[in-house]
Amino acid sequence: MIETNKDMVEYCVKLTKQPKTWYPTACSVKRSIIYHCGPTNSRKSHAALKRFMDLNHKAIYCSPLRLLAMEVCDRLSASAISCNLITGQEKIMKPLTTHISCTT
């Protein structure tokens, strides 16, 4: 319980020194991040999209370009995989989707 300003300062210092305590539930979730890196025209997007479409659990495709994020969402929809689209300009949210295509 925080009763004085000194207690508040000590509490804030404790929080800033231990970021894991900020969101304990989120930190306890096991995640895997797959990063595709390579030179221009090395089929990074193709490889990432193929792997993204093969996943049968929740997945997020983070695109550096809005048009690429839209293309991924369209391809998934054409393949009967429900996908949400989140960009800086639009947000298309469908119920019961497992995949999200967004911009970084």
Short mmCIF file of N, CA, C and O in Angstrom, two decimals:
data_model
loop_
_atom_site.label_atom_id
_atom_site.label_comp_id
_atom_site.label_asym_id
_atom_site.label_seq_id
_atom_site.Cartn_x
_atom_site.Cartn_y
_atom_site.Cartn_z
N MET A 1 0.84 -1.19 0.00
CA MET A 1 0.00 0.00 0.00
C MET A 1 0.88 1.25 0.00
O MET A 1 1.83 1.35 0.78
N ILE A 2 0.54 2.17 -0.86
CA ILE A 2 1.30 3.42 -0.97
C ILE A 2 0.63 4.47 -0.09
O ILE A 2 -0.53 4.82 -0.32
N GLU A 3 1.37 4.97 0.92
CA GLU A 3 0.77 5.92 1.86
C GLU A 3 1.41 7.30 1.78
O GLU A 3 0.76 8.30 2.04
N THR A 4 2.68 7.36 1.42
CA THR A 4 3.37 8.65 1.35
C THR A 4 4.06 8.81 0.00
O THR A 4 4.16 7.86 -0.78
N ASN A 5 4.54 10.02 -0.25
CA ASN A 5 5.27 10.28 -1.49
C ASN A 5 6.55 9.45 -1.56
O ASN A 5 6.94 8.99 -2.62
N LYS A 6 7.18 9.24 -0.41
CA LYS A 6 8.40 8.43 -0.37
C LYS A 6 8.09 6.99 -0.80
O LYS A 6 8.84 6.39 -1.57
N ASP A 7 6.97 6.46 -0.32
CA ASP A 7 6.56 5.11 -0.73
C ASP A 7 6.30 5.05 -2.23
O ASP A 7 6.64 4.07 -2.90
N MET A 8 5.71 6.10 -2.76
CA MET A 8 5.41 6.16 -4.20
C MET A 8 6.70 6.17 -5.01
O MET A 8 6.81 5.47 -6.01
N VAL A 9 7.68 6.95 -4.58
CA VAL A 9 8.96 7.02 -5.28
C VAL A 9 9.66 5.66 -5.24
O VAL A 9 10.15 5.18 -6.26
N GLU A 10 9.67 5.01 -4.08
CA GLU A 10 10.30 3.69 -3.97
C GLU A 10 9.60 2.67 -4.85
O GLU A 10 10.24 1.84 -5.49
N TYR A 11 8.28 2.74 -4.91
CA TYR A 11 7.51 1.82 -5.75
C TYR A 11 7.84 2.04 -7.24
O TYR A 11 8.06 1.09 -7.98
N CYS A 12 7.92 3.30 -7.66
CA CYS A 12 8.24 3.61 -9.06
C CYS A 12 9.66 3.16 -9.42
O CYS A 12 9.88 2.63 -10.50
N VAL A 13 10.59 3.35 -8.52
CA VAL A 13 11.98 2.92 -8.76
C VAL A 13 12.02 1.40 -8.90
O VAL A 13 12.68 0.86 -9.79
N LYS A 14 11.30 0.72 -8.04
CA LYS A 14 11.26 -0.74 -8.09
C LYS A 14 10.70 -1.21 -9.44
O LYS A 14 11.22 -2.13 -10.06
N LEU A 15 9.64 -0.58 -9.90
CA LEU A 15 9.03 -0.95 -11.19
C LEU A 15 9.96 -0.72 -12.36
O LEU A 15 10.05 -1.55 -13.26
N THR A 16 10.66 0.42 -12.37
CA THR A 16 11.53 0.73 -13.51
C THR A 16 12.76 -0.15 -13.55
O THR A 16 13.35 -0.34 -14.61
N LYS A 17 13.16 -0.70 -12.42
CA LYS A 17 14.32 -1.59 -12.40
C LYS A 17 13.96 -3.03 -12.74
O LYS A 17 14.83 -3.83 -13.02
N GLN A 18 12.67 -3.37 -12.71
CA GLN A 18 12.23 -4.73 -12.98
C GLN A 18 11.07 -4.73 -13.97
O GLN A 18 9.91 -4.91 -13.60
N PRO A 19 11.35 -4.53 -15.28
CA PRO A 19 10.28 -4.48 -16.28
C PRO A 19 9.42 -5.75 -16.34
O PRO A 19 8.28 -5.69 -16.73
N LYS A 20 9.99 -6.89 -15.94
CA LYS A 20 9.22 -8.14 -15.97
C LYS A 20 8.00 -8.07 -15.05
O LYS A 20 7.02 -8.76 -15.26
N THR A 21 8.06 -7.22 -14.04
CA THR A 21 6.93 -7.11 -13.10
C THR A 21 5.79 -6.26 -13.66
O THR A 21 4.72 -6.23 -13.08
N TRP A 22 6.01 -5.58 -14.77
CA TRP A 22 4.97 -4.72 -15.33
C TRP A 22 3.78 -5.52 -15.83
O TRP A 22 2.64 -5.16 -15.59
N TYR A 23 4.04 -6.56 -16.59
CA TYR A 23 2.98 -7.36 -17.20
C TYR A 23 3.27 -8.85 -16.97
O TYR A 23 3.68 -9.54 -17.89
N PRO A 24 3.08 -9.35 -15.77
CA PRO A 24 3.46 -10.73 -15.48
C PRO A 24 2.72 -11.77 -16.32
O PRO A 24 3.30 -12.76 -16.73
N THR A 25 1.45 -11.54 -16.62
CA THR A 25 0.69 -12.49 -17.42
C THR A 25 1.23 -12.55 -18.84
O THR A 25 1.43 -13.63 -19.40
N ALA A 26 1.48 -11.38 -19.43
CA ALA A 26 2.02 -11.34 -20.80
C ALA A 26 3.41 -11.95 -20.86
O ALA A 26 3.76 -12.62 -21.84
N CYS A 27 4.21 -11.74 -19.83
CA CYS A 27 5.57 -12.29 -19.81
C CYS A 27 5.58 -13.80 -19.66
O CYS A 27 6.52 -14.47 -20.06
N SER A 28 4.53 -14.36 -19.08
CA SER A 28 4.50 -15.80 -18.86
C SER A 28 4.06 -16.59 -20.10
O SER A 28 4.23 -17.80 -20.15
N VAL A 29 3.53 -15.91 -21.11
CA VAL A 29 3.07 -16.58 -22.33
C VAL A 29 4.28 -16.98 -23.18
O VAL A 29 5.17 -16.16 -23.43
N LYS A 30 4.30 -18.22 -23.62
CA LYS A 30 5.39 -18.70 -24.47
C LYS A 30 5.13 -18.27 -25.91
O LYS A 30 4.09 -18.58 -26.48
N ARG A 31 6.07 -17.53 -26.49
CA ARG A 31 5.94 -17.04 -27.86
C ARG A 31 7.17 -17.44 -28.66
O ARG A 31 8.23 -17.66 -28.10
N SER A 32 6.99 -17.47 -29.96
CA SER A 32 8.16 -17.63 -30.83
C SER A 32 8.09 -16.57 -31.91
O SER A 32 7.02 -16.29 -32.45
N ILE A 33 9.21 -15.97 -32.18
CA ILE A 33 9.30 -14.91 -33.19
C ILE A 33 10.23 -15.41 -34.30
O ILE A 33 11.34 -15.87 -34.02
N ILE A 34 9.75 -15.33 -35.53
CA ILE A 34 10.54 -15.76 -36.68
C ILE A 34 10.84 -14.53 -37.51
O ILE A 34 9.93 -13.85 -37.97
N TYR A 35 12.11 -14.23 -37.70
CA TYR A 35 12.54 -13.04 -38.43
C TYR A 35 13.21 -13.49 -39.73
O TYR A 35 14.16 -14.26 -39.71
N HIS A 36 12.70 -13.01 -40.85
CA HIS A 36 13.27 -13.34 -42.16
C HIS A 36 14.13 -12.16 -42.59
O HIS A 36 13.64 -11.06 -42.77
N CYS A 37 15.42 -12.41 -42.78
CA CYS A 37 16.36 -11.35 -43.12
C CYS A 37 17.18 -11.77 -44.34
O CYS A 37 17.54 -12.94 -44.48
N GLY A 38 17.47 -10.84 -45.21
CA GLY A 38 18.29 -11.15 -46.38
C GLY A 38 18.33 -9.97 -47.33
O GLY A 38 17.67 -8.96 -47.12
N PRO A 39 19.08 -10.10 -48.41
CA PRO A 39 19.18 -9.00 -49.38
C PRO A 39 17.89 -8.82 -50.18
O PRO A 39 17.00 -9.67 -50.15
N THR A 40 17.82 -7.76 -50.94
CA THR A 40 16.68 -7.48 -51.80
C THR A 40 16.47 -8.63 -52.79
O THR A 40 17.43 -9.21 -53.29
N ASN A 41 15.21 -8.92 -53.08
CA ASN A 41 14.82 -9.96 -54.04
C ASN A 41 15.37 -11.35 -53.68
O ASN A 41 15.78 -12.11 -54.55
N SER A 42 15.37 -11.67 -52.39
CA SER A 42 15.84 -12.99 -51.97
C SER A 42 14.68 -13.87 -51.49
O SER A 42 14.92 -14.85 -50.81
N ARG A 43 13.46 -13.48 -51.83
CA ARG A 43 12.24 -14.25 -51.53
C ARG A 43 11.95 -14.36 -50.03
O ARG A 43 11.39 -15.35 -49.56
N LYS A 44 12.34 -13.33 -49.28
CA LYS A 44 12.04 -13.30 -47.84
C LYS A 44 10.54 -13.28 -47.61
O LYS A 44 10.02 -14.04 -46.81
N SER A 45 9.84 -12.41 -48.33
CA SER A 45 8.39 -12.27 -48.14
C SER A 45 7.68 -13.56 -48.52
O SER A 45 6.74 -13.98 -47.84
N HIS A 46 8.12 -14.18 -49.58
CA HIS A 46 7.51 -15.44 -50.02
C HIS A 46 7.67 -16.52 -48.94
O HIS A 46 6.72 -17.22 -48.59
N ALA A 47 8.88 -16.66 -48.42
CA ALA A 47 9.15 -17.66 -47.39
C ALA A 47 8.34 -17.37 -46.12
O ALA A 47 7.77 -18.27 -45.51
N ALA A 48 8.27 -16.09 -45.74
CA ALA A 48 7.52 -15.72 -44.54
C ALA A 48 6.03 -15.98 -44.73
O ALA A 48 5.36 -16.49 -43.84
N LEU A 49 5.52 -15.63 -45.91
CA LEU A 49 4.10 -15.83 -46.18
C LEU A 49 3.74 -17.32 -46.21
O LEU A 49 2.72 -17.74 -45.67
N LYS A 50 4.59 -18.12 -46.81
CA LYS A 50 4.34 -19.56 -46.86
C LYS A 50 4.29 -20.15 -45.45
O LYS A 50 3.38 -20.90 -45.11
N ARG A 51 5.24 -19.76 -44.62
CA ARG A 51 5.25 -20.27 -43.25
C ARG A 51 4.05 -19.76 -42.46
O ARG A 51 3.46 -20.47 -41.66
N PHE A 52 3.68 -18.50 -42.70
CA PHE A 52 2.53 -17.88 -42.04
C PHE A 52 1.24 -18.62 -42.39
O PHE A 52 0.41 -18.87 -41.52
N MET A 53 1.09 -18.98 -43.64
CA MET A 53 -0.13 -19.67 -44.07
C MET A 53 -0.18 -21.11 -43.56
O MET A 53 -1.26 -21.66 -43.37
N ASP A 54 0.96 -21.72 -43.31
CA ASP A 54 1.00 -23.10 -42.83
C ASP A 54 0.66 -23.22 -41.35
O ASP A 54 0.35 -24.32 -40.89
N LEU A 55 0.73 -22.12 -40.61
CA LEU A 55 0.44 -22.19 -39.18
C LEU A 55 -1.06 -22.36 -38.94
O LEU A 55 -1.88 -21.71 -39.58
N ASN A 56 -1.40 -23.24 -38.03
CA ASN A 56 -2.82 -23.47 -37.74
C ASN A 56 -3.20 -22.89 -36.38
O ASN A 56 -4.27 -23.17 -35.87
N HIS A 57 -2.32 -22.11 -35.79
CA HIS A 57 -2.65 -21.43 -34.53
C HIS A 57 -2.50 -19.93 -34.75
O HIS A 57 -2.22 -19.48 -35.86
N LYS A 58 -2.69 -19.15 -33.72
CA LYS A 58 -2.64 -17.70 -33.85
C LYS A 58 -1.27 -17.25 -34.35
O LYS A 58 -0.25 -17.71 -33.87
N ALA A 59 -1.30 -16.34 -35.34
CA ALA A 59 -0.04 -15.84 -35.92
C ALA A 59 -0.24 -14.41 -36.39
O ALA A 59 -1.33 -14.01 -36.77
N ILE A 60 0.85 -13.65 -36.38
CA ILE A 60 0.83 -12.26 -36.84
C ILE A 60 1.93 -12.08 -37.88
O ILE A 60 3.08 -12.47 -37.66
N TYR A 61 1.56 -11.49 -39.02
CA TYR A 61 2.52 -11.16 -40.08
C TYR A 61 2.74 -9.65 -40.01
O TYR A 61 1.81 -8.87 -40.25
N CYS A 62 3.94 -9.22 -39.69
CA CYS A 62 4.26 -7.80 -39.57
C CYS A 62 5.00 -7.37 -40.84
O CYS A 62 6.12 -7.80 -41.09
N SER A 63 4.36 -6.52 -41.60
CA SER A 63 4.90 -6.08 -42.88
C SER A 63 5.44 -4.65 -42.77
O SER A 63 4.85 -3.82 -42.08
N PRO A 64 6.51 -4.34 -43.48
CA PRO A 64 7.01 -2.97 -43.47
C PRO A 64 6.19 -2.04 -44.38
O PRO A 64 6.30 -0.84 -44.29
N LEU A 65 5.37 -2.63 -45.26
CA LEU A 65 4.59 -1.85 -46.22
C LEU A 65 3.10 -2.15 -46.11
O LEU A 65 2.70 -3.30 -45.97
N ARG A 66 2.28 -1.11 -46.24
CA ARG A 66 0.83 -1.25 -46.16
C ARG A 66 0.31 -2.15 -47.28
O ARG A 66 -0.52 -3.04 -47.05
N LEU A 67 0.79 -1.95 -48.50
CA LEU A 67 0.30 -2.76 -49.62
C LEU A 67 0.65 -4.23 -49.45
O LEU A 67 -0.12 -5.11 -49.83
N LEU A 68 1.81 -4.52 -48.89
CA LEU A 68 2.20 -5.90 -48.65
C LEU A 68 1.29 -6.54 -47.58
O LEU A 68 0.86 -7.68 -47.73
N ALA A 69 0.98 -5.79 -46.55
CA ALA A 69 0.07 -6.29 -45.51
C ALA A 69 -1.31 -6.58 -46.11
O ALA A 69 -1.93 -7.60 -45.80
N MET A 70 -1.77 -5.71 -47.00
CA MET A 70 -3.06 -5.92 -47.65
C MET A 70 -3.02 -7.14 -48.57
O MET A 70 -3.96 -7.93 -48.62
N GLU A 71 -1.92 -7.32 -49.30
CA GLU A 71 -1.77 -8.47 -50.19
C GLU A 71 -1.78 -9.77 -49.40
O GLU A 71 -2.42 -10.75 -49.80
N VAL A 72 -1.10 -9.79 -48.26
CA VAL A 72 -1.08 -10.98 -47.42
C VAL A 72 -2.49 -11.31 -46.93
O VAL A 72 -2.93 -12.46 -46.99
N CYS A 73 -3.21 -10.29 -46.49
CA CYS A 73 -4.58 -10.50 -46.03
C CYS A 73 -5.46 -11.04 -47.16
O CYS A 73 -6.25 -11.96 -46.97
N ASP A 74 -5.31 -10.49 -48.36
CA ASP A 74 -6.08 -10.95 -49.52
C ASP A 74 -5.74 -12.39 -49.89
O ASP A 74 -6.63 -13.19 -50.20
N ARG A 75 -4.46 -12.74 -49.86
CA ARG A 75 -4.05 -14.12 -50.19
C ARG A 75 -4.61 -15.12 -49.18
O ARG A 75 -5.05 -16.20 -49.55
N LEU A 76 -4.57 -14.74 -47.92
CA LEU A 76 -5.12 -15.64 -46.90
C LEU A 76 -6.62 -15.81 -47.08
O LEU A 76 -7.15 -16.92 -46.97
N SER A 77 -7.31 -14.73 -47.36
CA SER A 77 -8.75 -14.80 -47.57
C SER A 77 -9.08 -15.67 -48.78
O SER A 77 -10.03 -16.45 -48.76
N ALA A 78 -8.27 -15.58 -49.83
CA ALA A 78 -8.47 -16.41 -51.02
C ALA A 78 -8.20 -17.88 -50.73
O ALA A 78 -8.73 -18.77 -51.40
N SER A 79 -7.38 -18.15 -49.72
CA SER A 79 -7.06 -19.53 -49.34
C SER A 79 -7.99 -20.05 -48.24
O SER A 79 -7.68 -21.04 -47.59
N ALA A 80 -9.07 -19.35 -47.98
CA ALA A 80 -10.06 -19.72 -46.96
C ALA A 80 -9.48 -19.67 -45.54
O ALA A 80 -9.91 -20.42 -44.67
N ILE A 81 -8.51 -18.81 -45.31
CA ILE A 81 -7.97 -18.59 -43.97
C ILE A 81 -8.40 -17.19 -43.55
O ILE A 81 -8.07 -16.21 -44.21
N SER A 82 -9.15 -17.11 -42.47
CA SER A 82 -9.65 -15.82 -42.01
C SER A 82 -8.51 -14.99 -41.43
O SER A 82 -7.70 -15.49 -40.65
N CYS A 83 -8.44 -13.72 -41.83
CA CYS A 83 -7.31 -12.87 -41.44
C CYS A 83 -7.80 -11.44 -41.16
O CYS A 83 -8.60 -10.90 -41.92
N ASN A 84 -7.31 -10.85 -40.08
CA ASN A 84 -7.57 -9.44 -39.78
C ASN A 84 -6.47 -8.60 -40.41
O ASN A 84 -5.34 -9.05 -40.57
N LEU A 85 -6.82 -7.36 -40.75
CA LEU A 85 -5.86 -6.42 -41.33
C LEU A 85 -5.80 -5.19 -40.44
O LEU A 85 -6.83 -4.58 -40.15
N ILE A 86 -4.59 -4.85 -40.00
CA ILE A 86 -4.41 -3.66 -39.16
C ILE A 86 -3.25 -2.84 -39.74
O ILE A 86 -2.11 -3.30 -39.76
N THR A 87 -3.57 -1.66 -40.25
CA THR A 87 -2.55 -0.74 -40.74
C THR A 87 -2.79 0.63 -40.11
O THR A 87 -3.76 0.81 -39.38
N GLY A 88 -1.95 1.58 -40.43
CA GLY A 88 -2.16 2.92 -39.91
C GLY A 88 -3.39 3.60 -40.48
O GLY A 88 -3.94 4.51 -39.88
N GLN A 89 -3.85 3.14 -41.66
CA GLN A 89 -4.99 3.78 -42.32
C GLN A 89 -6.29 3.02 -42.17
O GLN A 89 -7.37 3.58 -42.30
N GLU A 90 -6.22 1.71 -41.95
CA GLU A 90 -7.46 0.94 -41.83
C GLU A 90 -7.32 -0.21 -40.86
O GLU A 90 -6.22 -0.65 -40.55
N LYS A 91 -8.47 -0.65 -40.40
CA LYS A 91 -8.53 -1.76 -39.46
C LYS A 91 -9.73 -2.62 -39.85
O LYS A 91 -10.87 -2.18 -39.74
N ILE A 92 -9.46 -3.82 -40.35
CA ILE A 92 -10.52 -4.74 -40.74
C ILE A 92 -10.46 -5.92 -39.77
O ILE A 92 -9.55 -6.74 -39.84
N MET A 93 -11.42 -5.97 -38.87
CA MET A 93 -11.45 -7.01 -37.86
C MET A 93 -12.64 -7.94 -38.12
O MET A 93 -13.77 -7.49 -38.22
N LYS A 94 -12.35 -9.22 -38.26
CA LYS A 94 -13.37 -10.23 -38.48
C LYS A 94 -13.45 -11.12 -37.24
O LYS A 94 -12.43 -11.36 -36.59
N PRO A 95 -14.62 -11.63 -36.91
CA PRO A 95 -14.72 -12.49 -35.72
C PRO A 95 -14.05 -13.85 -35.95
O PRO A 95 -14.02 -14.36 -37.07
N LEU A 96 -13.52 -14.41 -34.89
CA LEU A 96 -12.94 -15.75 -34.88
C LEU A 96 -11.80 -15.95 -35.88
O LEU A 96 -11.71 -16.98 -36.53
N THR A 97 -10.92 -14.98 -35.99
CA THR A 97 -9.75 -15.14 -36.87
C THR A 97 -8.56 -15.63 -36.07
O THR A 97 -8.45 -15.38 -34.87
N THR A 98 -7.66 -16.33 -36.73
CA THR A 98 -6.45 -16.81 -36.08
C THR A 98 -5.21 -16.08 -36.59
O THR A 98 -4.16 -16.19 -36.00
N HIS A 99 -5.34 -15.36 -37.70
CA HIS A 99 -4.20 -14.68 -38.30
C HIS A 99 -4.44 -13.17 -38.37
O HIS A 99 -5.57 -12.74 -38.59
N ILE A 100 -3.35 -12.42 -38.23
CA ILE A 100 -3.41 -10.96 -38.34
C ILE A 100 -2.28 -10.53 -39.28
O ILE A 100 -1.15 -10.96 -39.13
N SER A 101 -2.61 -9.66 -40.22
CA SER A 101 -1.62 -9.04 -41.07
C SER A 101 -1.60 -7.56 -40.71
O SER A 101 -2.63 -6.90 -40.74
N CYS A 102 -0.41 -7.05 -40.36
CA CYS A 102 -0.33 -5.67 -39.93
C CYS A 102 0.95 -5.01 -40.45
O CYS A 102 1.83 -5.66 -40.97
N THR A 103 1.02 -3.70 -40.27
CA THR A 103 2.23 -2.97 -40.62
C THR A 103 3.01 -2.72 -39.35
O THR A 103 2.44 -2.59 -38.27
N THR A 104 4.33 -2.64 -39.47
CA THR A 104 5.17 -2.40 -38.30
C THR A 104 5.36 -0.93 -38.08
O THR A 104 5.27 -0.14 -38.97
#
